[in-house]
């Protein structure tokens, strides 16, 4: 059974940092592009970033470029999202996804003073 | 960025009804479109990729069609478990973009 389990969310103040993790199991993680997608409260889905199988290619939505960094550890079947300089409009549930086919349950990030 | 304009934003239907949802892309994206379903408080679930291919385990009452800029998701006979929000997404270019979602409610 495919499982994607996110962790690392929480409440932070504007300007602070947070690192999200996603533990994958049940599929060949190292063969998949992986994505982060977020959903602000009451809003639709917004793609954030993705990374190719070996980590050599990374893409980001403009609003997070220079602030967020996606990475992966294939030996640990894990995906990460380092989020710096967080802003109030980064408040959302963040989903880890395998090729946008498989999805985790999401983790809430709240940025507020 | 490619805009995905989804319609309607919501609809009311009865069990057994045929439901059609449309997504229009702001430029030609071939068949690089997927459809998904999300229930309140739950993770999204992908239903269709490549505009018309069902993911494994997805009931055959879901069908997708289209190419270029116009895409549709059809549920041939709505079941109680199908009441949810449906979204389209394009993966033709970056950034990936989603439609605004269609909420399917019980009439």
XYZ file of C-alpha atoms in Angstrom:
220
model
C 0.000 0.000 0.000
C 1.315 3.425 -0.950
C 1.840 5.731 2.020
C 3.094 9.295 2.162
C 3.327 10.750 5.656
C 4.154 14.420 6.124
C 5.554 15.930 9.302
C 7.157 19.124 10.529
C 4.275 21.552 10.296
C 3.239 23.995 12.974
C 2.787 27.616 13.970
C 5.612 30.031 13.211
C 6.020 33.783 13.091
C 6.564 35.715 9.858
C 10.188 35.548 8.765
C 10.874 32.256 10.497
C 11.772 28.903 8.966
C 10.286 25.430 8.936
C 11.317 22.133 7.391
C 8.697 19.695 6.183
C 9.438 16.011 5.743
C 7.581 13.309 3.866
C 8.219 9.611 4.456
C 7.273 7.410 1.519
C 6.585 3.696 1.384
C 4.809 1.172 -0.805
C 6.288 2.284 -4.108
C 9.711 2.708 -5.699
C 10.391 6.205 -4.372
C 13.639 6.609 -6.285
C 11.800 6.181 -9.597
C 9.315 8.986 -9.029
C 9.269 12.714 -9.491
C 7.970 14.138 -6.227
C 5.904 17.262 -5.649
C 4.782 19.559 -2.875
C 1.312 21.053 -3.268
C -0.406 23.385 -0.815
C -3.944 24.437 -0.051
C -4.696 27.640 1.837
C -7.749 27.540 4.129
C -10.908 27.430 2.022
C -8.948 27.752 -1.225
C -7.970 25.555 -4.140
C -4.794 23.587 -4.701
C -1.537 25.340 -5.545
C 1.512 23.510 -6.844
C 4.653 24.559 -4.958
C 7.639 22.610 -6.240
C 8.865 19.329 -7.616
C 12.083 17.368 -7.945
C 13.191 14.663 -10.322
C 14.237 11.144 -9.461
C 17.877 11.844 -8.611
C 17.418 15.377 -7.300
C 19.221 17.061 -10.188
C 16.168 18.983 -11.438
C 14.011 21.204 -9.268
C 11.174 23.547 -10.176
C 9.300 26.079 -8.087
C 6.290 28.359 -8.315
C 7.438 31.976 -8.531
C 5.999 32.947 -5.145
C 8.397 30.630 -3.277
C 11.532 30.898 -5.430
C 14.520 31.904 -3.344
C 12.712 31.078 -0.096
C 11.818 27.362 -0.367
C 14.120 24.468 -1.238
C 12.936 21.002 -2.188
C 15.234 18.030 -1.654
C 15.108 14.272 -1.316
C 16.988 11.353 0.178
C 16.353 8.237 -1.865
C 18.155 6.019 0.645
C 15.583 7.082 3.245
C 12.645 7.319 0.786
C 12.089 10.825 2.058
C 11.171 14.166 0.577
C 11.803 17.537 2.208
C 10.760 21.141 1.876
C 12.906 23.758 3.594
C 10.826 26.906 3.980
C 12.591 30.154 4.907
C 11.360 33.725 5.288
C 7.828 32.489 5.802
C 4.957 34.881 5.174
C 1.313 34.915 6.230
C 0.256 33.892 2.717
C 2.282 30.680 3.054
C -0.313 29.478 5.570
C -1.745 26.280 4.141
C -1.963 22.523 4.341
C 1.080 21.172 2.537
C 0.747 17.884 0.677
C 3.533 15.605 -0.423
C 2.763 13.862 -3.694
C 4.312 11.213 -5.862
C 4.063 12.398 -9.454
C 0.692 13.914 -8.485
C -0.679 10.329 -8.492
C -0.158 9.515 -4.823
C -0.884 12.016 -2.063
C -0.185 12.269 1.644
C -2.703 13.456 4.212
C -1.064 16.838 4.492
C 0.479 18.923 7.247
C -0.686 22.338 8.413
C 1.680 25.288 8.350
C 0.435 28.456 10.010
C 2.393 31.683 9.733
C 1.117 34.285 12.151
C 2.360 36.747 14.709
C 1.551 30.573 -16.584
C -1.157 28.354 -18.038
C -4.568 29.162 -16.602
C -7.014 26.305 -16.077
C -10.572 27.632 -16.052
C -12.918 25.087 -14.555
C -16.702 25.153 -14.721
C -19.095 25.053 -13.081
C -17.756 26.047 -9.672
C -20.486 23.978 -8.054
C -23.430 21.847 -9.025
C -26.262 19.957 -7.363
C -27.136 16.506 -8.619
C -28.940 13.356 -7.586
C -27.694 9.809 -7.279
C -27.797 8.282 -10.743
C -27.377 11.571 -12.593
C -24.835 12.106 -15.327
C -22.426 14.907 -14.416
C -20.008 16.765 -16.676
C -17.262 19.141 -15.557
C -15.155 21.177 -17.956
C -11.664 22.657 -17.851
C -10.372 25.098 -20.410
C -6.643 25.737 -20.712
C -5.300 29.149 -21.702
C -3.051 27.532 -24.301
C -2.568 24.196 -26.044
C -1.460 21.587 -23.535
C -1.960 18.491 -25.715
C -3.352 15.845 -23.356
C -1.189 16.729 -20.347
C -4.179 16.965 -18.025
C -5.285 15.095 -14.964
C -8.445 15.052 -12.885
C -8.733 14.475 -9.177
C -11.212 14.296 -6.343
C -11.032 15.734 -2.854
C -13.384 15.187 0.066
C -13.535 17.595 3.025
C -10.569 17.222 5.315
C -9.039 14.527 3.151
C -6.084 14.318 0.804
C -6.699 14.747 -2.911
C -7.000 11.605 -4.979
C -5.981 11.431 -8.624
C -8.557 9.843 -10.925
C -7.355 10.421 -14.472
C -4.085 11.189 -16.215
C -3.298 11.892 -19.836
C -6.762 13.454 -20.178
C -8.529 10.088 -20.501
C -6.606 7.291 -18.743
C -8.052 6.005 -15.493
C -5.702 5.275 -12.650
C -5.845 1.741 -11.328
C -8.847 1.152 -9.080
C -10.889 4.128 -10.298
C -14.451 3.101 -11.197
C -15.305 3.026 -14.880
C -18.171 5.490 -14.398
C -15.467 8.194 -14.481
C -14.336 9.169 -17.963
C -12.117 11.947 -19.208
C -11.827 13.402 -22.666
C -10.358 16.280 -24.588
C -7.197 17.526 -26.237
C -5.531 20.861 -26.684
C -7.488 23.380 -24.631
C -10.853 21.764 -23.780
C -11.198 18.902 -21.349
C -14.105 17.205 -19.649
C -14.652 14.852 -16.739
C -17.876 12.875 -16.870
C -19.416 10.775 -14.144
C -21.918 8.564 -15.927
C -24.073 7.654 -12.930
C -23.377 9.601 -9.752
C -22.953 7.458 -6.647
C -23.239 8.580 -3.001
C -19.463 8.354 -2.541
C -18.900 10.707 -5.500
C -20.106 13.821 -3.711
C -16.867 15.755 -3.425
C -14.833 18.515 -5.037
C -13.233 17.736 -8.388
C -10.222 19.499 -9.848
C -8.257 19.482 -13.063
C -4.529 20.047 -13.306
C -2.093 20.564 -16.127
C 1.435 19.182 -16.226
C 2.406 20.401 -19.670
C 4.595 23.197 -18.374
C 5.798 24.931 -15.237
C 4.375 26.003 -12.961
C 1.866 23.169 -12.728
C -1.567 24.730 -12.336
C -4.925 23.573 -11.060
C -8.486 24.472 -11.881
C -10.446 26.235 -9.155
C -12.456 23.116 -8.371
C -16.059 21.984 -8.830
C -18.059 21.113 -5.759
C -20.595 18.355 -6.462
C -23.394 18.474 -3.912
C -26.437 16.353 -3.249
C -29.675 17.760 -4.670
